[in-house]
Short mmCIF file of C-alpha atoms in Angstrom, two decimals:
data_model
loop_
_atom_site.label_atom_id
_atom_site.label_comp_id
_atom_site.label_asym_id
_atom_site.label_seq_id
_atom_site.Cartn_x
_atom_site.Cartn_y
_atom_site.Cartn_z
CA UNK A 1 45.86 100.04 148.25
CA UNK A 2 43.51 102.50 146.58
CA UNK A 3 40.23 100.60 146.95
CA UNK A 4 37.54 103.07 145.92
CA UNK A 5 37.03 106.45 144.30
CA UNK A 6 36.46 109.24 146.77
CA UNK A 7 34.94 111.71 144.31
CA UNK A 8 33.04 111.14 141.08
CA UNK A 9 32.72 114.29 138.97
CA UNK A 10 31.68 114.59 135.34
CA UNK A 11 33.63 116.81 132.96
CA UNK A 12 34.77 116.99 129.38
CA UNK A 13 37.73 114.68 128.57
CA UNK A 14 41.09 116.39 128.38
CA UNK A 15 42.38 117.09 124.87
CA UNK A 16 45.87 117.67 123.50
CA UNK A 17 46.82 119.68 120.45
CA UNK A 18 49.87 120.42 118.34
CA UNK A 19 50.63 123.73 116.69
CA UNK A 20 51.32 124.10 112.99
CA UNK A 21 55.07 123.89 113.54
CA UNK A 22 54.75 120.50 115.28
CA UNK A 23 56.44 121.63 118.48
CA UNK A 24 55.90 120.76 122.10
CA UNK A 25 56.04 123.88 124.22
CA UNK A 26 56.96 123.30 127.85
CA UNK A 27 57.44 126.17 130.29
CA UNK A 28 60.35 125.79 132.66
CA UNK A 29 59.30 124.86 136.19
CA UNK A 30 61.06 123.54 139.26
CA UNK A 31 58.95 120.35 139.15
CA UNK A 32 58.67 117.77 136.40
CA UNK A 33 56.15 117.87 133.60
CA UNK A 34 55.02 115.49 130.88
CA UNK A 35 53.48 116.22 127.50
CA UNK A 36 52.71 113.13 125.35
CA UNK A 37 51.85 114.93 122.10
CA UNK A 38 52.31 113.98 118.46
CA UNK A 39 55.43 115.84 117.34
CA UNK A 40 59.08 115.48 116.46
CA UNK A 41 60.43 118.52 118.30
CA UNK A 42 60.52 119.61 121.93
CA UNK A 43 61.16 123.18 123.02
CA UNK A 44 62.05 124.60 126.41
CA UNK A 45 60.29 127.92 126.94
CA UNK A 46 60.72 130.55 129.63
CA UNK A 47 57.77 131.82 131.62
CA UNK A 48 57.66 134.93 129.44
CA UNK A 49 57.17 132.86 126.31
CA UNK A 50 60.73 133.05 124.95
CA UNK A 51 62.07 129.83 123.45
CA UNK A 52 65.19 128.83 125.39
CA UNK A 53 66.14 125.72 123.45
CA UNK A 54 64.93 123.30 120.81
CA UNK A 55 65.39 119.56 121.25
CA UNK A 56 64.92 118.16 117.77
CA UNK A 57 65.24 114.95 115.72
CA UNK A 58 62.71 112.94 117.71
CA UNK A 59 60.87 110.04 116.09
CA UNK A 60 57.22 111.15 115.94
CA UNK A 61 55.35 111.45 119.27
CA UNK A 62 57.30 113.08 122.11
CA UNK A 63 56.87 112.95 125.90
CA UNK A 64 59.04 115.04 128.21
CA UNK A 65 59.78 115.25 131.93
CA UNK A 66 62.05 117.52 133.96
CA UNK A 67 65.01 116.08 135.87
CA UNK A 68 67.03 117.61 138.71
CA UNK A 69 70.00 119.69 137.52
CA UNK A 70 73.51 118.25 137.74
CA UNK A 71 76.02 119.50 140.30
CA UNK A 72 77.56 122.75 139.01
CA UNK A 73 81.08 121.31 138.83
CA UNK A 74 80.10 118.35 136.63
CA UNK A 75 80.73 119.05 132.90
CA UNK A 76 78.10 118.28 130.29
CA UNK A 77 78.79 115.38 127.93
CA UNK A 78 77.27 114.38 124.63
CA UNK A 79 75.57 111.04 123.92
CA UNK A 80 77.98 108.46 125.33
CA UNK A 81 80.19 111.04 126.98
CA UNK A 82 82.87 111.16 124.25
CA UNK A 83 82.90 114.96 124.30
CA UNK A 84 82.51 117.29 127.26
CA UNK A 85 81.92 121.00 127.50
CA UNK A 86 83.46 122.64 130.54
CA UNK A 87 81.12 125.10 132.24
CA UNK A 88 81.78 127.48 135.10
CA UNK A 89 80.29 126.50 138.47
CA UNK A 90 77.91 129.44 138.20
CA UNK A 91 76.27 128.14 135.03
CA UNK A 92 72.58 127.35 135.39
CA UNK A 93 71.75 124.00 133.87
CA UNK A 94 68.56 122.17 133.18
CA UNK A 95 68.06 118.50 132.49
CA UNK A 96 65.23 116.83 130.62
CA UNK A 97 64.28 113.32 129.64
CA UNK A 98 62.36 112.87 126.39
CA UNK A 99 60.85 109.81 124.76
CA UNK A 100 59.73 109.17 121.19
CA UNK A 101 57.12 106.91 119.60
CA UNK A 102 59.42 105.54 116.89
CA UNK A 103 58.97 104.93 113.18
CA UNK A 104 57.56 102.05 111.15
CA UNK A 105 60.01 99.72 109.43
CA UNK A 106 59.30 96.24 108.03
CA UNK A 107 55.89 96.04 109.71
CA UNK A 108 57.29 96.91 113.14
CA UNK A 109 57.77 100.12 115.10
CA UNK A 110 61.45 100.78 115.76
CA UNK A 111 63.69 103.58 116.97
CA UNK A 112 61.51 104.50 119.92
CA UNK A 113 64.02 106.14 122.19
CA UNK A 114 64.67 107.65 125.60
CA UNK A 115 67.02 110.64 125.56
CA UNK A 116 68.64 112.56 128.40
CA UNK A 117 69.43 116.21 127.72
CA UNK A 118 71.61 118.86 129.32
CA UNK A 119 70.79 122.51 128.72
CA UNK A 120 72.91 125.46 129.80
CA UNK A 121 70.21 127.98 130.64
CA UNK A 122 70.31 131.65 129.62
CA UNK A 123 71.91 134.40 131.65
CA UNK A 124 71.17 138.13 131.56
CA UNK A 125 73.93 138.49 128.97
CA UNK A 126 72.72 135.53 126.87
CA UNK A 127 68.95 135.35 126.23
CA UNK A 128 69.02 131.79 124.84
CA UNK A 129 70.58 128.52 125.94
CA UNK A 130 74.29 128.47 125.16
CA UNK A 131 74.30 124.73 124.58
CA UNK A 132 71.85 121.84 124.25
CA UNK A 133 73.40 118.41 124.35
CA UNK A 134 71.86 114.96 124.19
CA UNK A 135 74.11 113.17 126.64
CA UNK A 136 72.48 109.75 126.55
CA UNK A 137 70.20 107.73 124.26
CA UNK A 138 68.59 104.34 124.92
CA UNK A 139 66.83 102.72 121.94
CA UNK A 140 64.30 99.96 121.36
CA UNK A 141 64.11 98.38 124.81
CA UNK A 142 60.31 98.67 124.66
CA UNK A 143 58.44 96.59 122.05
CA UNK A 144 56.26 99.48 120.91
CA UNK A 145 55.90 103.26 120.87
CA UNK A 146 56.64 105.05 124.14
CA UNK A 147 53.58 107.04 125.22
CA UNK A 148 54.48 108.70 128.53
CA UNK A 149 57.32 109.38 130.96
CA UNK A 150 57.65 110.50 134.59
CA UNK A 151 60.40 110.93 137.18
CA UNK A 152 60.65 109.70 140.79
CA UNK A 153 62.70 112.16 142.87
CA UNK A 154 62.66 109.82 145.88
CA UNK A 155 64.67 107.10 144.15
CA UNK A 156 66.07 108.99 141.13
CA UNK A 157 64.44 106.72 138.56
CA UNK A 158 62.64 107.46 135.30
CA UNK A 159 59.54 105.47 134.33
CA UNK A 160 58.25 105.06 130.77
CA UNK A 161 54.98 103.55 129.51
CA UNK A 162 54.51 101.95 126.10
CA UNK A 163 52.06 100.43 123.65
CA UNK A 164 53.67 97.09 124.55
CA UNK A 165 51.78 97.03 127.87
CA UNK A 166 54.81 97.57 130.08
CA UNK A 167 56.32 100.25 132.29
CA UNK A 168 60.09 100.33 132.42
CA UNK A 169 61.87 101.62 135.50
CA UNK A 170 65.12 103.32 134.47
CA UNK A 171 68.25 104.59 136.15
CA UNK A 172 67.97 108.37 136.40
CA UNK A 173 71.55 108.94 135.23
CA UNK A 174 71.76 106.50 132.32
CA UNK A 175 68.11 105.79 131.36
CA UNK A 176 68.99 102.09 131.24
CA UNK A 177 66.16 99.76 132.23
CA UNK A 178 66.53 98.20 135.67
CA UNK A 179 63.07 96.59 135.89
CA UNK A 180 60.01 95.96 133.73
CA UNK A 181 56.50 96.23 135.18
CA UNK A 182 54.00 94.24 133.13
CA UNK A 183 50.26 94.84 132.83
CA UNK A 184 48.56 91.87 134.54
CA UNK A 185 46.34 91.15 131.50
CA UNK A 186 49.43 90.11 129.54
CA UNK A 187 50.24 87.40 132.06
CA UNK A 188 46.93 86.17 133.42
CA UNK A 189 44.83 86.74 130.33
CA UNK A 190 41.53 88.56 130.32
CA UNK A 191 39.63 85.36 130.99
CA UNK A 192 42.02 84.17 133.67
CA UNK A 193 43.25 81.29 131.54
CA UNK A 194 46.89 82.05 132.11
CA UNK A 195 47.75 82.65 128.45
CA UNK A 196 49.46 85.82 127.33
CA UNK A 197 47.12 88.21 125.52
CA UNK A 198 47.58 91.08 123.13
CA UNK A 199 48.84 93.79 125.50
CA UNK A 200 46.66 96.79 126.27
CA UNK A 201 48.12 100.12 125.18
CA UNK A 202 49.39 102.10 128.14
CA UNK A 203 48.37 105.75 127.78
CA UNK A 204 49.95 107.46 130.78
CA UNK A 205 52.30 106.79 133.68
CA UNK A 206 52.77 108.55 137.01
CA UNK A 207 54.97 108.37 140.08
CA UNK A 208 52.66 108.40 143.10
CA UNK A 209 55.36 108.62 145.77
CA UNK A 210 56.18 106.22 148.57
CA UNK A 211 57.43 103.62 146.12
CA UNK A 212 54.25 103.49 144.01
CA UNK A 213 54.00 103.71 140.21
CA UNK A 214 50.76 103.80 138.21
CA UNK A 215 49.84 103.41 134.56
CA UNK A 216 46.56 103.87 132.72
CA UNK A 217 45.44 101.74 129.81
CA UNK A 218 43.06 101.75 126.86
CA UNK A 219 41.25 98.68 128.23
CA UNK A 220 39.83 100.76 131.11
CA UNK A 221 42.29 99.72 133.80
CA UNK A 222 44.57 101.63 136.15
CA UNK A 223 47.45 99.50 137.40
CA UNK A 224 49.36 100.42 140.56
CA UNK A 225 52.65 98.78 141.43
CA UNK A 226 54.02 99.16 144.97
CA UNK A 227 57.71 98.89 145.70
CA UNK A 228 58.61 96.28 148.31
CA UNK A 229 60.56 99.12 149.91
CA UNK A 230 57.15 100.75 150.34
CA UNK A 231 56.64 104.02 152.14
CA UNK A 232 60.15 103.77 153.52
CA UNK A 233 61.57 104.60 150.09
CA UNK A 234 63.77 107.66 150.40
CA UNK A 235 66.17 109.60 148.27
CA UNK A 236 68.94 107.36 149.61
CA UNK A 237 67.20 104.15 148.52
CA UNK A 238 68.71 102.28 145.63
CA UNK A 239 67.10 102.05 142.22
CA UNK A 240 67.01 98.27 142.64
CA UNK A 241 64.94 98.66 145.81
CA UNK A 242 62.56 100.97 143.98
CA UNK A 243 62.17 98.45 141.16
CA UNK A 244 61.29 95.46 143.38
CA UNK A 245 57.50 95.46 143.42
CA UNK A 246 54.66 93.45 144.88
CA UNK A 247 51.61 92.11 143.03
CA UNK A 248 49.99 95.08 141.27
CA UNK A 249 46.57 96.45 142.12
CA UNK A 250 44.13 96.87 139.23
CA UNK A 251 41.35 99.48 139.30
CA UNK A 252 38.67 99.20 136.63
CA UNK A 253 36.77 101.93 134.82
CA UNK A 254 34.16 101.81 132.02
CA UNK A 255 36.38 103.28 129.30
CA UNK A 256 39.93 104.05 128.27
CA UNK A 257 41.78 105.88 131.03
CA UNK A 258 43.74 108.65 129.34
CA UNK A 259 45.57 110.33 132.18
CA UNK A 260 46.55 110.02 135.84
CA UNK A 261 48.04 112.49 138.29
CA UNK A 262 48.88 112.35 142.00
CA UNK A 263 47.29 115.00 144.21
CA UNK A 264 49.02 116.86 147.07
CA UNK A 265 46.95 115.07 149.73
CA UNK A 266 48.02 111.61 148.51
CA UNK A 267 44.90 110.88 146.44
CA UNK A 268 45.10 109.99 142.74
CA UNK A 269 42.99 111.56 139.97
CA UNK A 270 42.24 109.85 136.66
CA UNK A 271 40.54 111.00 133.46
CA UNK A 272 38.38 108.46 131.65
CA UNK A 273 36.97 108.28 128.13
CA UNK A 274 33.44 108.48 129.56
CA UNK A 275 34.05 112.12 130.52
CA UNK A 276 34.50 111.43 134.23
CA UNK A 277 37.32 112.33 136.58
CA UNK A 278 37.61 109.74 139.36
CA UNK A 279 39.69 110.38 142.47
CA UNK A 280 41.00 107.39 144.42
CA UNK A 281 42.10 107.61 148.05
CA UNK A 282 43.81 105.69 150.81
CA UNK A 283 41.79 107.58 153.42
CA UNK A 284 38.61 106.13 154.88
CA UNK A 285 37.46 109.66 155.65
CA UNK A 286 37.38 110.60 151.95
CA UNK A 287 35.99 107.31 150.64
CA UNK A 288 32.92 107.48 148.41
CA UNK A 289 29.62 106.25 149.79
CA UNK A 290 28.43 102.70 149.19
CA UNK A 291 25.94 103.73 146.50
CA UNK A 292 28.62 105.46 144.40
CA UNK A 293 30.95 102.50 144.75
CA UNK A 294 28.22 100.07 143.70
CA UNK A 295 27.20 102.28 140.78
CA UNK A 296 30.75 102.28 139.42
CA UNK A 297 30.97 98.49 139.76
CA UNK A 298 27.67 98.15 137.86
CA UNK A 299 28.84 100.41 135.02
CA UNK A 300 32.11 98.51 134.71
CA UNK A 301 30.25 95.17 134.67
CA UNK A 302 27.86 96.44 132.00
CA UNK A 303 30.77 97.61 129.88
CA UNK A 304 32.43 94.19 130.10
CA UNK A 305 29.18 92.50 129.05
CA UNK A 306 28.87 94.84 126.11
CA UNK A 307 32.29 93.89 124.75
CA UNK A 308 31.00 90.40 123.94
CA UNK A 309 28.55 91.81 121.39
CA UNK A 310 28.45 94.39 118.68
CA UNK A 311 26.99 97.88 118.84
CA UNK A 312 23.66 98.11 120.63
CA UNK A 313 20.48 99.14 118.80
CA UNK A 314 20.67 102.52 120.52
CA UNK A 315 24.26 103.06 119.36
CA UNK A 316 23.43 102.06 115.79
CA UNK A 317 20.41 104.36 115.79
CA UNK A 318 22.50 107.49 116.39
CA UNK A 319 24.95 106.76 113.57
CA UNK A 320 24.62 108.77 110.33
CA UNK A 321 22.15 107.18 107.91
CA UNK A 322 23.83 105.38 105.02
CA UNK A 323 21.20 106.60 102.57
CA UNK A 324 22.19 110.17 103.50
CA UNK A 325 25.92 109.53 103.25
CA UNK A 326 26.25 111.89 100.31
CA UNK A 327 25.32 114.75 102.65
CA UNK A 328 28.05 113.77 105.13
CA UNK A 329 31.30 114.42 103.26
CA UNK A 330 34.57 113.13 104.68
CA UNK A 331 37.03 115.46 106.34
CA UNK A 332 40.08 113.84 104.76
CA UNK A 333 40.83 111.30 102.07
CA UNK A 334 40.50 107.68 103.28
CA UNK A 335 38.79 108.70 106.55
CA UNK A 336 36.87 105.81 108.16
CA UNK A 337 33.31 106.50 109.36
CA UNK A 338 30.58 104.29 110.84
CA UNK A 339 27.06 104.46 109.32
CA UNK A 340 23.63 103.02 110.06
CA UNK A 341 22.59 100.91 107.09
CA UNK A 342 19.16 99.42 107.69
CA UNK A 343 19.78 99.05 111.41
CA UNK A 344 23.26 97.57 110.97
CA UNK A 345 26.52 99.36 111.75
CA UNK A 346 28.86 99.43 108.77
CA UNK A 347 32.29 100.98 108.21
CA UNK A 348 32.90 103.10 105.13
CA UNK A 349 35.97 104.84 103.72
CA UNK A 350 35.88 108.31 102.16
CA UNK A 351 37.32 108.66 98.66
CA UNK A 352 38.25 112.26 97.94
CA UNK A 353 38.85 111.37 94.29
CA UNK A 354 35.29 110.18 93.68
CA UNK A 355 33.67 112.25 96.43
CA UNK A 356 31.87 109.19 97.81
CA UNK A 357 31.89 106.82 100.76
CA UNK A 358 32.92 103.24 99.97
CA UNK A 359 31.54 100.49 102.19
CA UNK A 360 34.35 98.32 103.59
CA UNK A 361 32.74 96.12 106.24
CA UNK A 362 30.06 95.40 108.80
CA UNK A 363 30.23 95.47 112.60
CA UNK A 364 27.24 93.55 113.93
CA UNK A 365 28.57 91.52 116.84
CA UNK A 366 28.70 88.38 114.71
CA UNK A 367 31.94 86.80 113.56
CA UNK A 368 31.18 86.99 109.84
CA UNK A 369 34.10 89.36 109.27
CA UNK A 370 36.36 88.05 112.04
CA UNK A 371 39.93 87.30 111.12
CA UNK A 372 43.60 87.53 111.99
CA UNK A 373 46.29 90.11 111.36
CA UNK A 374 49.89 89.06 112.00
CA UNK A 375 48.66 86.11 114.06
CA UNK A 376 46.35 88.18 116.30
CA UNK A 377 42.61 87.38 116.21
CA UNK A 378 40.03 90.15 115.93
CA UNK A 379 36.23 90.23 116.01
CA UNK A 380 36.27 92.36 112.86
CA UNK A 381 38.91 92.86 110.19
CA UNK A 382 38.38 95.68 107.69
CA UNK A 383 40.36 96.16 104.46
CA UNK A 384 41.80 99.65 104.05
CA UNK A 385 43.35 101.14 100.92
CA UNK A 386 45.75 104.06 101.31
CA UNK A 387 47.31 106.06 98.48
CA UNK A 388 51.04 105.36 98.46
CA UNK A 389 53.73 107.97 98.05
CA UNK A 390 54.77 108.17 94.41
CA UNK A 391 51.58 106.53 93.18
CA UNK A 392 49.86 103.21 93.67
CA UNK A 393 47.78 101.95 96.58
CA UNK A 394 48.73 100.29 99.87
CA UNK A 395 46.30 97.53 100.84
CA UNK A 396 46.14 97.28 104.62
CA UNK A 397 43.90 95.72 107.24
CA UNK A 398 42.65 97.15 110.52
CA UNK A 399 41.50 94.84 113.31
CA UNK A 400 38.82 95.73 115.84
CA UNK A 401 37.43 93.86 118.83
CA UNK A 402 33.95 94.51 120.15
CA UNK A 403 33.95 97.10 122.90
CA UNK A 404 37.35 98.57 122.09
CA UNK A 405 37.85 102.32 121.93
CA UNK A 406 37.70 103.17 118.20
CA UNK A 407 40.01 106.17 118.62
CA UNK A 408 42.70 104.03 120.27
CA UNK A 409 42.37 101.35 117.60
CA UNK A 410 42.65 103.93 114.83
CA UNK A 411 45.64 105.65 116.47
CA UNK A 412 47.47 102.32 116.82
CA UNK A 413 46.73 101.57 113.16
CA UNK A 414 48.22 104.94 112.19
CA UNK A 415 51.29 104.33 114.36
CA UNK A 416 51.86 100.77 113.14
CA UNK A 417 51.67 101.79 109.49
CA UNK A 418 53.37 105.20 109.91
CA UNK A 419 50.47 107.05 108.31
CA UNK A 420 49.97 110.83 108.45
CA UNK A 421 48.03 111.95 111.51
CA UNK A 422 45.37 113.65 109.36
CA UNK A 423 43.93 110.21 108.59
CA UNK A 424 42.48 110.26 112.11
CA UNK A 425 39.49 112.60 111.99
CA UNK A 426 37.23 113.27 114.96
CA UNK A 427 33.46 113.49 114.85
#
């Protein structure tokens, strides 16, 4: 168990960016790496900055992790293995696993995929990869966009995390799912009533070693699953043993937890929306003092209380004044912005055509604008109009629950409706 944070340090939240060519750039390393960034293309890049290979045709957001290379005598095969390319035993090969977020079709996100790649790496006589082959593709076994991926070298399994609130444990050779780890909130319900809830979006996943897997979520939780094989898990253990897990442990934080990473000493570091890195430990020697532990519990409790109401008076007070909206032009057409209108928080949409903000709803903590979207209840439902390709207007609705992270809600809305990323403006 990881009962308490050992270190509480404040910093700026980590940010991710995409270059103008929409490429993920990953430098080759002996260990695995993951880069959940909005893009359709992944590139393998040498330490000197030379592009070795391009892995294209992904469906929107891409995550990537390094896998161990195959034995030199094993030929590379394409997706399904119908074609093989014989390589000499001296060929240097790299293997990667990539995931994609999928595309919107008929009000659902489909074609989110896991791909396994083989790359014949350059030699002194050949400065670029001589071949890049997708040897395996697994599609649509999650029920939402795939957000993160990691690899467990002890058991040779791949783990993927999704918007659907699950982590899937996959065979390292085929990427086929061998077990599904479910966020406890989906089973028990937030209120403990036992009814399945709308799943929290999982934002990151990590292999902690010793048969432990962890995922972070937008609802402020970190979930840790422990294999029943426990610390005895070794490279010779079966994937099935790695997938058999005990009741998960849930750690709570006062905001969306964006990232998690294991540390060399066995501790675990997380990055939270509140700008704090929290390090959890199994060691009593590194455990935080009682005051720090109590302070975190108090902040988490206060955050939970806040979710039952609308924005506080202090939060409304710092919003841009509605009467000065004309001085606060939108950054992109149809951008959504919160304003303070007479002490009440309202949502408005920027119209580039008219150069004005258009009020679309009120967020006061009451249920006056509560509603449902596709059978899911929300504290607030706002109508959104988006210019359609080829003319016309798409009339959509965005649902928001009190206390949710607005960025996560907006990103999910963009994903679900396959809207351009520029609709999400910061600040």
